[in-house]
mmCIF file of C-alpha atoms in Angstrom:
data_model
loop_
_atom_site.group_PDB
_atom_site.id
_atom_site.type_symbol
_atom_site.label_atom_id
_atom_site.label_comp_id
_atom_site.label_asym_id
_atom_site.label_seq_id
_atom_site.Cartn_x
_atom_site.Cartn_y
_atom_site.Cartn_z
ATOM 1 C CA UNK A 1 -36.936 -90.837 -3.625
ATOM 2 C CA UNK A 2 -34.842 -89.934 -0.867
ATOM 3 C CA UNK A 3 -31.478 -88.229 -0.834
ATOM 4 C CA UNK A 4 -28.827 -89.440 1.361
ATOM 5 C CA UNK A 5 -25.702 -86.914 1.603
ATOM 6 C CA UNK A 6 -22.227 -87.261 2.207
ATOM 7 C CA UNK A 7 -20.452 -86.203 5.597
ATOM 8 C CA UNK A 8 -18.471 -83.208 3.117
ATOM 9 C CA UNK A 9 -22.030 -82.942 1.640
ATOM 10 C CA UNK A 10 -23.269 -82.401 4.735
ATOM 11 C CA UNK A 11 -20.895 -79.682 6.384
ATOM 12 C CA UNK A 12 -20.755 -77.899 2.715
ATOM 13 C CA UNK A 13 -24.861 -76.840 3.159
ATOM 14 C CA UNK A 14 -24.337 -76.274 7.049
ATOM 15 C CA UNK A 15 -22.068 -73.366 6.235
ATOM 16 C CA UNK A 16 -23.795 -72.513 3.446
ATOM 17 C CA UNK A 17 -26.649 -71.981 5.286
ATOM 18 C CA UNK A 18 -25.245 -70.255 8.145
ATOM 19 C CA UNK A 19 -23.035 -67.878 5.909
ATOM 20 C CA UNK A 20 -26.432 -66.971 4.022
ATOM 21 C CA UNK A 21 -28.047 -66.918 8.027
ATOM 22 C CA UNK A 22 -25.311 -64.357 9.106
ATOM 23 C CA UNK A 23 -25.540 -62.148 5.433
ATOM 24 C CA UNK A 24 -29.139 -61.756 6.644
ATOM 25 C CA UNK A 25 -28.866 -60.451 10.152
ATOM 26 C CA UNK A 26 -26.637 -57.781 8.668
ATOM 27 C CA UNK A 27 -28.121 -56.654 6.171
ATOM 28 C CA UNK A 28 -29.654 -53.680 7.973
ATOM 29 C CA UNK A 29 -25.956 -53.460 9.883
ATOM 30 C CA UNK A 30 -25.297 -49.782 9.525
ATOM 31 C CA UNK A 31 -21.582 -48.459 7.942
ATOM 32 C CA UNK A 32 -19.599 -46.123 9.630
ATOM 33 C CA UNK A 33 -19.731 -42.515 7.503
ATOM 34 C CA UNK A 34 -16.699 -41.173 7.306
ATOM 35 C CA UNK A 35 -15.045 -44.219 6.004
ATOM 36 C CA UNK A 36 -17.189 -43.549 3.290
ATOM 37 C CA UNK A 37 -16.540 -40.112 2.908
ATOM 38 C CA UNK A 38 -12.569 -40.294 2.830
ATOM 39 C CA UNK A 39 -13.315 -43.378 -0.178
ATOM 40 C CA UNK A 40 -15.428 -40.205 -1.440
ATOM 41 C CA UNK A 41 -12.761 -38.052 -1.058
ATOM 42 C CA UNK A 42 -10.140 -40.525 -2.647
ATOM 43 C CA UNK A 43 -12.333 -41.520 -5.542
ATOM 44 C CA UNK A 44 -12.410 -37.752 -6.313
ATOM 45 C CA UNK A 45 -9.126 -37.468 -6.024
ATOM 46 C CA UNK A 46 -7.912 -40.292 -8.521
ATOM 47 C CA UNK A 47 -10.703 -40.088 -11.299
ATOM 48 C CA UNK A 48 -12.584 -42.449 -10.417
ATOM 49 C CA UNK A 49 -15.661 -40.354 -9.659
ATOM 50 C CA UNK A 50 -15.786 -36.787 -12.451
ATOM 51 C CA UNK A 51 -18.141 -34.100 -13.480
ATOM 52 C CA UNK A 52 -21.299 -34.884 -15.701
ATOM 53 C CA UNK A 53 -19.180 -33.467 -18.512
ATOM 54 C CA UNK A 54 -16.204 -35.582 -17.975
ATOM 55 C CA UNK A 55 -13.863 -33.318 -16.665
ATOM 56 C CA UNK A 56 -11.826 -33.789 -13.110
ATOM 57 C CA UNK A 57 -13.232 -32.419 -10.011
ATOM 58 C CA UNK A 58 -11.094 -29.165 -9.409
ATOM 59 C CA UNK A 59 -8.274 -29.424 -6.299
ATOM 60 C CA UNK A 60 -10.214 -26.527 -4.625
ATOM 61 C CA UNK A 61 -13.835 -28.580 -4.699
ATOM 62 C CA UNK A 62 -11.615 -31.770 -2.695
ATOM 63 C CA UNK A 63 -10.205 -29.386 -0.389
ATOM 64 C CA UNK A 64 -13.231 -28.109 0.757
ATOM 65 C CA UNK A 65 -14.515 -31.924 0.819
ATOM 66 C CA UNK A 66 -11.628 -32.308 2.941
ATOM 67 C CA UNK A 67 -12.681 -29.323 5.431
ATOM 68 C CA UNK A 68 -16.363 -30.938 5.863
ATOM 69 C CA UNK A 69 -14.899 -34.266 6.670
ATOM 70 C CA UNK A 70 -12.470 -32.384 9.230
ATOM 71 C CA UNK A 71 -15.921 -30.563 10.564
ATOM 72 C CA UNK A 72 -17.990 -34.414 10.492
ATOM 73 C CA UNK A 73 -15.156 -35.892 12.107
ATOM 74 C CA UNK A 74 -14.528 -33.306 15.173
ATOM 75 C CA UNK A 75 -18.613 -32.994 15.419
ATOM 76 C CA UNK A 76 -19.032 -36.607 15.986
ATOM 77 C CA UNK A 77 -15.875 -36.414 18.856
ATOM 78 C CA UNK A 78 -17.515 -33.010 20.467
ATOM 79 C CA UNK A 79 -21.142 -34.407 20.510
ATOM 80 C CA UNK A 80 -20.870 -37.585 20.880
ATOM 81 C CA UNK A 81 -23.104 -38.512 17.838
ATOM 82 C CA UNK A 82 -22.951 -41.507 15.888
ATOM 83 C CA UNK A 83 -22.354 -41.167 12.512
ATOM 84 C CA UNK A 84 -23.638 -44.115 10.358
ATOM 85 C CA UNK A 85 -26.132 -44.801 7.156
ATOM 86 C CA UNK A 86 -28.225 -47.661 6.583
ATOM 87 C CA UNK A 87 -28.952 -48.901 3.111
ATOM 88 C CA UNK A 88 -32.695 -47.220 2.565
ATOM 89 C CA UNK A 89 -33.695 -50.957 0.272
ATOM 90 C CA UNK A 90 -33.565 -52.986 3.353
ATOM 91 C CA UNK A 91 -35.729 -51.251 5.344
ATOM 92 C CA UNK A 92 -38.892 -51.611 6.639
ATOM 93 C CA UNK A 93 -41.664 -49.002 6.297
ATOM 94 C CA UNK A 94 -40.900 -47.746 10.322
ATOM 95 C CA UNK A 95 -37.166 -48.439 9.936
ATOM 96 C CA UNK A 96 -37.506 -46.296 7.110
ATOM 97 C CA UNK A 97 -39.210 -43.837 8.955
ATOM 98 C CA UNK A 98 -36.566 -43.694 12.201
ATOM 99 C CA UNK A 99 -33.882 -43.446 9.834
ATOM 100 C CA UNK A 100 -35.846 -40.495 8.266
ATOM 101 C CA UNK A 101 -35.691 -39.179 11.812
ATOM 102 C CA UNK A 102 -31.756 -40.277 12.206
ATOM 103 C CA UNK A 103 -30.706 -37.511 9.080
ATOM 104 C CA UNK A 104 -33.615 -34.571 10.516
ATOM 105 C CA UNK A 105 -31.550 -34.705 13.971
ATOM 106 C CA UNK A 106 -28.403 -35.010 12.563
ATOM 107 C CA UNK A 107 -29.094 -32.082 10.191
ATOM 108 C CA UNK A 108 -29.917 -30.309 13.042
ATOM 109 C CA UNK A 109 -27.190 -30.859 15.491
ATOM 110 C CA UNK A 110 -24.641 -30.672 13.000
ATOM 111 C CA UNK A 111 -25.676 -27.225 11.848
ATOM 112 C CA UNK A 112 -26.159 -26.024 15.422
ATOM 113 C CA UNK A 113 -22.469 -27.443 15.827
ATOM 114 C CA UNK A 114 -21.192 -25.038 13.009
ATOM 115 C CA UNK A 115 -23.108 -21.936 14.176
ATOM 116 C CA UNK A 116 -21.657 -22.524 17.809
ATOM 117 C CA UNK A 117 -18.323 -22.374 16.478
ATOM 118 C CA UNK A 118 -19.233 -18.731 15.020
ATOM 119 C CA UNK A 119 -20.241 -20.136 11.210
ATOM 120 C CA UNK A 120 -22.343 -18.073 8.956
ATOM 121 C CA UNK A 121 -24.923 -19.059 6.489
ATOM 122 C CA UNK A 122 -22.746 -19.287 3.466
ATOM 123 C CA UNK A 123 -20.139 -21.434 5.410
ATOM 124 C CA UNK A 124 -22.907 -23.820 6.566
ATOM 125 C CA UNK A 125 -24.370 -23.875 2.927
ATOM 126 C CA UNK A 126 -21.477 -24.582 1.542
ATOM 127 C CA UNK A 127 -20.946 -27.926 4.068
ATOM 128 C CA UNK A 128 -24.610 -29.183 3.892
ATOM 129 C CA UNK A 129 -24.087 -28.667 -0.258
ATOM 130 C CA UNK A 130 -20.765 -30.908 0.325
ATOM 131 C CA UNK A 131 -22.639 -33.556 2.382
ATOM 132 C CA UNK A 132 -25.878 -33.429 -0.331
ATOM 133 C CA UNK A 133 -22.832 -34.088 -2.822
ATOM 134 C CA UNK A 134 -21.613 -37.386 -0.936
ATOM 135 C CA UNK A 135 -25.111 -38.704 -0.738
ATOM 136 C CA UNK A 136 -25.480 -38.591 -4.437
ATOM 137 C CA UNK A 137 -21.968 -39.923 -5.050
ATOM 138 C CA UNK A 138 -23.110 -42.952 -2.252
ATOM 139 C CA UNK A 139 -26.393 -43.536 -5.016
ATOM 140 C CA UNK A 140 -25.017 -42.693 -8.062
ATOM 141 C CA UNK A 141 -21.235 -44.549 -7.758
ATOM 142 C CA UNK A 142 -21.484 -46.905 -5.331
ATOM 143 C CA UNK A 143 -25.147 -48.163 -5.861
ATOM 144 C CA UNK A 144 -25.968 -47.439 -1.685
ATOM 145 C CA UNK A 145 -29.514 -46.515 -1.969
ATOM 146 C CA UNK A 146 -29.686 -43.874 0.768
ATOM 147 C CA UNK A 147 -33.216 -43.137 1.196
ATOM 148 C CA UNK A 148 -32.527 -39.193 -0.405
ATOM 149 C CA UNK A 149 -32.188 -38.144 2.856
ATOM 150 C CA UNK A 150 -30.499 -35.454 1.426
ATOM 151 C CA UNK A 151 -33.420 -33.686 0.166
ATOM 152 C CA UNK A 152 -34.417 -33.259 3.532
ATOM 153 C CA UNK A 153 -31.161 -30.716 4.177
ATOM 154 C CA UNK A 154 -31.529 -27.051 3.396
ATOM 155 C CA UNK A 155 -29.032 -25.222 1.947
ATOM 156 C CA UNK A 156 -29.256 -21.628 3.683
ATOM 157 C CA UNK A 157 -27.047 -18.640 1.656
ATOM 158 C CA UNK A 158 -26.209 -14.811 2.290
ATOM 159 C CA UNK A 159 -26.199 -12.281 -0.049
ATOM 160 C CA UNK A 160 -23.374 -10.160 0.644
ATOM 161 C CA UNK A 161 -22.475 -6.938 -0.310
ATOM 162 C CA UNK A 162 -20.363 -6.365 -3.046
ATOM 163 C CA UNK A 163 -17.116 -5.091 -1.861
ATOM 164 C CA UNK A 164 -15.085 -3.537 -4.397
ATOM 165 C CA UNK A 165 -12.517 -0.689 -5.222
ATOM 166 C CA UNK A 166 -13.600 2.524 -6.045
ATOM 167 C CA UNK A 167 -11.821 4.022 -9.599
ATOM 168 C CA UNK A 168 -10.695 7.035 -7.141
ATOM 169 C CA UNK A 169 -8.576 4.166 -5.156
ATOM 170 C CA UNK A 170 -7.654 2.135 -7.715
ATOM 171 C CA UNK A 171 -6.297 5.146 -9.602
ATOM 172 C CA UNK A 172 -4.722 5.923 -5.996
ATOM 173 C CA UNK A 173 -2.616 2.405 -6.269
ATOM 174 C CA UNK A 174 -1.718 2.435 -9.987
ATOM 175 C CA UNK A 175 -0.440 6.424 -10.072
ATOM 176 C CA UNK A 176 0.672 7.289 -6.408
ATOM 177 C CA UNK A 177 4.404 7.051 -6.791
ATOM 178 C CA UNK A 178 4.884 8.375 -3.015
ATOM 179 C CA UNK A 179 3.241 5.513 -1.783
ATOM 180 C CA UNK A 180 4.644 2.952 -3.763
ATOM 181 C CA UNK A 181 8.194 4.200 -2.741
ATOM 182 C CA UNK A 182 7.065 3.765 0.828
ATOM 183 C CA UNK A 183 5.946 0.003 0.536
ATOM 184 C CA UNK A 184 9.002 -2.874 0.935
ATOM 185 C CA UNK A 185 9.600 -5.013 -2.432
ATOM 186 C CA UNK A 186 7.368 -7.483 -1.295
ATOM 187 C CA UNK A 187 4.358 -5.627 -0.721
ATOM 188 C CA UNK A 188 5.317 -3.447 -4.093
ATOM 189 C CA UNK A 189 4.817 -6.680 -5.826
ATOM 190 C CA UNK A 190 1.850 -7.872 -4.186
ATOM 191 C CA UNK A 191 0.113 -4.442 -4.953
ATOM 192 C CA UNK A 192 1.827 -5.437 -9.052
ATOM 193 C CA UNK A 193 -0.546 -8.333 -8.548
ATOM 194 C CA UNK A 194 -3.552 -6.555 -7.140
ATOM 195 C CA UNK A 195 -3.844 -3.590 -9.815
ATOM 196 C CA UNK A 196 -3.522 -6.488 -12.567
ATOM 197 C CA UNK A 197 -5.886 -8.384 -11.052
ATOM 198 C CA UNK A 198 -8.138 -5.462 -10.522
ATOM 199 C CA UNK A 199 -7.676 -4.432 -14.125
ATOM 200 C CA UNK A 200 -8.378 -7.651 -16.165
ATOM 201 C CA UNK A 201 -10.977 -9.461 -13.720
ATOM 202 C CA UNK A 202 -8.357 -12.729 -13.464
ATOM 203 C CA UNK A 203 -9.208 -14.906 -10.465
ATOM 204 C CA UNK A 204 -6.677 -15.951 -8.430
ATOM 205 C CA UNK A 205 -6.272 -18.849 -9.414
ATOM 206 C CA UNK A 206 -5.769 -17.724 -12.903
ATOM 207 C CA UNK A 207 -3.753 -14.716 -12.416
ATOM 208 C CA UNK A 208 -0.391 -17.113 -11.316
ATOM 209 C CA UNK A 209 -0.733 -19.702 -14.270
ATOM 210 C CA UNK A 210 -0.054 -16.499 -16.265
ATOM 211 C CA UNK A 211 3.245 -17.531 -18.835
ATOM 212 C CA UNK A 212 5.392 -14.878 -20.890
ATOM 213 C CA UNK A 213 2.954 -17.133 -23.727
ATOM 214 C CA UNK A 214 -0.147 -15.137 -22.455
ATOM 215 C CA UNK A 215 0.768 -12.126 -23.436
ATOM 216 C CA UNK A 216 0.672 -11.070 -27.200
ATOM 217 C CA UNK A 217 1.497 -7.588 -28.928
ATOM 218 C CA UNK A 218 0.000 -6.667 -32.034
ATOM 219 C CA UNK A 219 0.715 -3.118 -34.053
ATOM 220 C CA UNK A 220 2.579 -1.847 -30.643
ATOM 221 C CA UNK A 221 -0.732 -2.957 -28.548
ATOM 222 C CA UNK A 222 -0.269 -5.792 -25.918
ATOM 223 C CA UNK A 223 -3.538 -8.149 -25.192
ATOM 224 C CA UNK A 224 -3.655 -10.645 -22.822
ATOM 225 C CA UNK A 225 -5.076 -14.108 -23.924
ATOM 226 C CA UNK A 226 -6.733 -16.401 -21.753
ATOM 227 C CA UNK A 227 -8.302 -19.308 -20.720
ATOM 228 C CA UNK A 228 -10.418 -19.529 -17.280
ATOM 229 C CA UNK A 229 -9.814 -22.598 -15.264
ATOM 230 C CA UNK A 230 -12.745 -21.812 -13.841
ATOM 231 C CA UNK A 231 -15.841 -21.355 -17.033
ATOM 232 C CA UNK A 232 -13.171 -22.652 -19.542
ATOM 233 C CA UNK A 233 -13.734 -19.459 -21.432
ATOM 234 C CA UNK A 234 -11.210 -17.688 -23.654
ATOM 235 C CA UNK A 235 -10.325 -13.971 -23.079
ATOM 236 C CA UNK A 236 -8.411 -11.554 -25.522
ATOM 237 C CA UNK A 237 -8.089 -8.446 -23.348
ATOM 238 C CA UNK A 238 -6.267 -4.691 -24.641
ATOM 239 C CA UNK A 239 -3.724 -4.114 -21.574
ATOM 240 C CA UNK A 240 -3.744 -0.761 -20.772
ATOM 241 C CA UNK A 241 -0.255 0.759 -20.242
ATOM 242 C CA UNK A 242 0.506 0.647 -16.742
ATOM 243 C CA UNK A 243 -0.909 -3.194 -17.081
ATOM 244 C CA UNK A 244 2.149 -3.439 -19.511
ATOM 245 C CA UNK A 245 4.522 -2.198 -17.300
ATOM 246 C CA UNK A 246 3.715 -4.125 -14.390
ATOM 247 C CA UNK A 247 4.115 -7.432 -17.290
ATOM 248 C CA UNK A 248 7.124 -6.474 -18.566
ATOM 249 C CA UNK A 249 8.674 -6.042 -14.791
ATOM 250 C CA UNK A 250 7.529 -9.411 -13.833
ATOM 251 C CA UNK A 251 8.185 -10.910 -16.845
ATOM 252 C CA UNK A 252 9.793 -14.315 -16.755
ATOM 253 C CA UNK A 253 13.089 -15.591 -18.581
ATOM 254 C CA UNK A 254 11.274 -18.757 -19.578
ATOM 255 C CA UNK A 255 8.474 -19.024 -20.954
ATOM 256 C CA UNK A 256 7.200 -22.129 -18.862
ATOM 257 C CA UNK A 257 7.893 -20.042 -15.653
ATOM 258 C CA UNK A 258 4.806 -18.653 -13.978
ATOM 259 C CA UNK A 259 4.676 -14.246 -14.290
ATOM 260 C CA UNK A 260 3.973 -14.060 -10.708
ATOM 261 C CA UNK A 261 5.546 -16.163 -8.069
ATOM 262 C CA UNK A 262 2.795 -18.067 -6.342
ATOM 263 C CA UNK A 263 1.937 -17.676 -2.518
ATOM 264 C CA UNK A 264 -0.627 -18.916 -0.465
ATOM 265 C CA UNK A 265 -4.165 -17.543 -0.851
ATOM 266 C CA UNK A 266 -4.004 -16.644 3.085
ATOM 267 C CA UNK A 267 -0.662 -14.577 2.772
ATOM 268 C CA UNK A 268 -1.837 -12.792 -0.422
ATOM 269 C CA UNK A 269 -4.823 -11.573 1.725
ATOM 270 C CA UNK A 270 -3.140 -10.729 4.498
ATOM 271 C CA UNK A 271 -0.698 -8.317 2.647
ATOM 272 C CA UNK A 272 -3.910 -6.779 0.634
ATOM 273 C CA UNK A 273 -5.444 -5.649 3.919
ATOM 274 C CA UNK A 274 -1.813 -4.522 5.104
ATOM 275 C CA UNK A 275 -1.402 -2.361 1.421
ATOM 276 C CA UNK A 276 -4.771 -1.310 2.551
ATOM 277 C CA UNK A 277 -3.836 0.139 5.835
ATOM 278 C CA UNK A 278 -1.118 2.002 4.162
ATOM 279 C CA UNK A 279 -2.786 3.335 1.813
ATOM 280 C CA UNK A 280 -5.507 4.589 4.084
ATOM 281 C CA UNK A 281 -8.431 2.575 2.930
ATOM 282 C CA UNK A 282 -10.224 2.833 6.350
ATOM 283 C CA UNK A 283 -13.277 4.442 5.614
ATOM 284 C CA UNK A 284 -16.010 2.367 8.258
ATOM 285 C CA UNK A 285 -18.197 0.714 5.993
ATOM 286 C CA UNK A 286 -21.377 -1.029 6.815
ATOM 287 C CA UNK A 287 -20.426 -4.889 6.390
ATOM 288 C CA UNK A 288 -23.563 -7.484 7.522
ATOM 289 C CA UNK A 289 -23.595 -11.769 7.953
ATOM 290 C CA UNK A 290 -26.697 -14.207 8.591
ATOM 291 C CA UNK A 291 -26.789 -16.428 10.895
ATOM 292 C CA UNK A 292 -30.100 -18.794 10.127
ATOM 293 C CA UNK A 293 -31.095 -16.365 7.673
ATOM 294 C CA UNK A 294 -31.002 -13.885 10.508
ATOM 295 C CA UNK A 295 -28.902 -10.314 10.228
ATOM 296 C CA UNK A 296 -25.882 -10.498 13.130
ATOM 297 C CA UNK A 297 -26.530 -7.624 15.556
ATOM 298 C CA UNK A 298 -23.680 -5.396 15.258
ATOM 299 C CA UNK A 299 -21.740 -4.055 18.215
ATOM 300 C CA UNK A 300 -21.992 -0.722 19.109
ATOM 301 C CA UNK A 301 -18.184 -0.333 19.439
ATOM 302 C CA UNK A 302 -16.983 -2.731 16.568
ATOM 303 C CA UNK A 303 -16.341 -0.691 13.263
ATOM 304 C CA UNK A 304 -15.353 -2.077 10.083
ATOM 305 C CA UNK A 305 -12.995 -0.667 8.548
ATOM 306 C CA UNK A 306 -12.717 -0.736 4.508
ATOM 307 C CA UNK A 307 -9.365 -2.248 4.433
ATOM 308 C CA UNK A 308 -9.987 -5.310 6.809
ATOM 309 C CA UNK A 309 -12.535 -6.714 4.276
ATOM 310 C CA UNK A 310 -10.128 -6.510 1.282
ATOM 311 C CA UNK A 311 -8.965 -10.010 -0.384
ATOM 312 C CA UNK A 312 -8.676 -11.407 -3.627
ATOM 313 C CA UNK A 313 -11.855 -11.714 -4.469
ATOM 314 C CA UNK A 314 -11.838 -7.585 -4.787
ATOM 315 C CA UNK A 315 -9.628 -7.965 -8.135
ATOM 316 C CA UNK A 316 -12.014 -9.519 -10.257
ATOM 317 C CA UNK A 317 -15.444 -7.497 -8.763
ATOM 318 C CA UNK A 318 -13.183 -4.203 -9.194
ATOM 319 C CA UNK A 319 -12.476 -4.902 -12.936
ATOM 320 C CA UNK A 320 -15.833 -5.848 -13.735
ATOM 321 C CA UNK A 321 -17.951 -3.081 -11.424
ATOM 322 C CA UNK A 322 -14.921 -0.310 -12.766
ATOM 323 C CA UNK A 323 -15.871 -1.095 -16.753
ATOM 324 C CA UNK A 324 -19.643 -0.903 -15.975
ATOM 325 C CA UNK A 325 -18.966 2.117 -13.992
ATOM 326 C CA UNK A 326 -17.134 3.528 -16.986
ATOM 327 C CA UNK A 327 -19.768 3.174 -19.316
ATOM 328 C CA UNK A 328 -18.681 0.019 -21.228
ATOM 329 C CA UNK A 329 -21.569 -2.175 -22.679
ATOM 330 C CA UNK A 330 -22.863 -5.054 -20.109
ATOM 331 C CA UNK A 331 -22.293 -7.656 -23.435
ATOM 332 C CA UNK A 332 -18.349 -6.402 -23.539
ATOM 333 C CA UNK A 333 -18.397 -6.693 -20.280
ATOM 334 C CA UNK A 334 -19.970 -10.052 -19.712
ATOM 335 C CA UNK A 335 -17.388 -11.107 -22.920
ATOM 336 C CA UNK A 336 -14.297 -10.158 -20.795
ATOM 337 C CA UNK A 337 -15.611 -11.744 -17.729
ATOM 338 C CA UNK A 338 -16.781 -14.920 -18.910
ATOM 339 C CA UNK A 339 -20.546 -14.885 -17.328
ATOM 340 C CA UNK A 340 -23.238 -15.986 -18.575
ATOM 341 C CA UNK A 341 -26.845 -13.720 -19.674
ATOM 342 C CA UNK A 342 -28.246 -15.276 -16.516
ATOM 343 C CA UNK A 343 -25.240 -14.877 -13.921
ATOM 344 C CA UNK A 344 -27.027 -13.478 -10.931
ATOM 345 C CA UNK A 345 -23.152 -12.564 -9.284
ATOM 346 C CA UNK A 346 -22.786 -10.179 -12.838
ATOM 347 C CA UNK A 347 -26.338 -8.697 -12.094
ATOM 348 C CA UNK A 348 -25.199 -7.955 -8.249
ATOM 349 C CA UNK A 349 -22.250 -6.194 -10.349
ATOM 350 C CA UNK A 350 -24.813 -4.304 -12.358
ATOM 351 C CA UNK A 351 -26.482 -3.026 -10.111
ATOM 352 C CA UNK A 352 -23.590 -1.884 -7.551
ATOM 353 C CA UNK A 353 -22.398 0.074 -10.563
ATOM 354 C CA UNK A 354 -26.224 1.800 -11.017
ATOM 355 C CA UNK A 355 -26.018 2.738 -7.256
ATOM 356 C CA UNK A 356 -22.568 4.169 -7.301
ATOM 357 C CA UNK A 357 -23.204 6.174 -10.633
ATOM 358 C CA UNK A 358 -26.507 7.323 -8.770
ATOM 359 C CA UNK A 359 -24.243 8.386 -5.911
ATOM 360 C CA UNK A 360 -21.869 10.688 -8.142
ATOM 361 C CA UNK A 361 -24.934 11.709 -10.072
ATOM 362 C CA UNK A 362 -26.131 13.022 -6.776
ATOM 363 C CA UNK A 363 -23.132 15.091 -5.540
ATOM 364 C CA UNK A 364 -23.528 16.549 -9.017
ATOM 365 C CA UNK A 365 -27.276 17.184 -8.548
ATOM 366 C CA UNK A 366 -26.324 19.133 -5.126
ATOM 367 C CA UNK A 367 -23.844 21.572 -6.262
ATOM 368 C CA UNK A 368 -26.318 22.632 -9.042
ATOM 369 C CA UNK A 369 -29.372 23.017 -6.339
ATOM 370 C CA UNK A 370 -26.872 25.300 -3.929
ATOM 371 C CA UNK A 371 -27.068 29.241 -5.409
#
């Protein structure tokens, strides 16, 4: 039987045809990347795309999202490289293949792009780990099959040394009234900060969410209760009593009002390593990065000096390496701080601590050999 159609019959099937015609030539039509990473970056941002637990990715995690599409974008502008994906399905076994070869180049120009601009391992880590991230969000939340191209980019890391206060300096900032008559208010609190910081092993990020409501005092004792943004453990720490004083000088009218008034990450920095100076922290110290899992020749002339490598991050190692140091129990310890029987940072802590007792054991060890 034949099948005579209509004239609207007719044109329907035409463009049906051709639409399904045109769907087919681009199916291997790669997308642009970024695109995709700044609806990465939003979907992050709203919700839409959360941890395996449930929980919100944490501001810090999208800024640094943020700085590796700032690093895609300008690499693609400096080097002239094209940065697209293909859907992995639609390939063919050597389209497959070439796109293999697509991700091994760009894995290696991009990397070369970040240790030109004077990047070190961690830094480039910590970007590859962002872009391994993307892919999976691509698979996972947007159903983009992208070949797990991924896989194929390494994740180099550095293990650097544990800088940290000694108890001679940090007794040096909490006691020395000389010096803290010679610093300006600012600085005076900024060093309030540092010692409490140094004392209870907050982050910084923790340290200014700190309320009048943390703080509790039982039978003339004050303890500081916690919860770390971070681990989303509780801590119920005994203040000691210079840790009380610098509370109950900072402490806020309200309740809802932060202890400490916030300031930028880079400004609190920059005033440690000023406090530093002052205070005559600038013993040369021997301070190493890797570039390509490769030690950085040092220059003959260059010296590090101890107080140019002092940030926030020295609050929290100083607390936990001065307890250890002190000869509190690693399970206290470990309670206060929040890691885990596995944490390889808290074993790095462990044994700085070992090396540092060995060190005082030896000028002990010397004095008794010399008759």
């Amino acid at each position: 039987m034949v099948i005579f159609l209509s004239i609207e019959q007719y044109d329907f099937f035409n463009k049906l045809l051709f639409f399904t015609f045109k769907q087919t030539l681009n199916v291997k039509k790669p997308t642009q990347l970024l695109p995709l990473f700044q609806r990465f970056i939003r979907d992050t941002e709203t919700g839409k795309r959360l941890k395996k637990n449930g929980e919100k990715i944490k501001p810090q995690s999208i800024q640094n999202y943020k700085y590796v599409l700032n690093n895609l974008h300008n690499f693609s502008i400096e080097s002239g490289f094209e940065l697209r994906i293909c859907d992995a399905s639609k390939l063919t076994k050597r389209e497959y293949t070439s796109e293999k070869n697509y991700w091994k180049k760009f894995y290696k120009k991009f990397t070369e792009y970040l240790y030109n601009n004077g990047c070190h391992d961690n830094y480039v880590g910590t970007n590859i780990k962002v872009i391994r991230t993307f892919f999976n969000y691509l698979k996972n939340d947007r159903d983009f099959f992208t070949g797990d191209f991924q896989r194929l980019f390494y994740v180099r890391t550095e293990d650097i040394e544990v800088l940290v206060l000694s108890p001679e300096q940090l007794k040096f900032l909490i006691h020395d009234t000389e010096f803290e008559e010679s610093l300006s208010k600012g600085l005076k609190r900024i060093k309030d900060i540092f010692v409490f910081g140094c004392t209870t092993g907050l982050r910084f990020s923790d340290i200014f969410l700190l309320t009048n409501k943390n703080f509790e005092q039982q039978n003339n004792e004050w303890y500081l209760k916690i919860k770390s943004q971070k681990t989303k453990t509780f801590s119920f720490i005994k203040l000691p009593s210079y840790a009380v004083v610098i509370f109950l000088k900072h402490k806020s009218r309200s309740n809802k009002q932060p202890l400490f008034q916030p300031i930028s990450l880079f400004n609190f920095n920059k005033h440690i390593k000023k406090i530093g100076e002052k205070a005559g922290f600038d013993t040369p110290i021997e301070f190493t990065r890797e570039i390509r899992g490769k030690t950085l020749k040092k220059h003959k002339n260059k010296q590090t000096l101890f107080y140019q490598k002092m940030s926030s991050h020295m609050m929290r190692r100083t607390a936990i390496t001065t307890l250890l140091i002190l000869g509190m129990p690693e399970h206290l310890v470990r309670k206060i701080s929040g890691h885990s029987q596995s944490s390889n940072s808290f074993n790095r802590y462990v044994h700085y601590a070992q090396a540092y007792m060995d060190r005082e054991i030896d000028k002990v060890h010397s004095k008794l050999e010399n008759y």
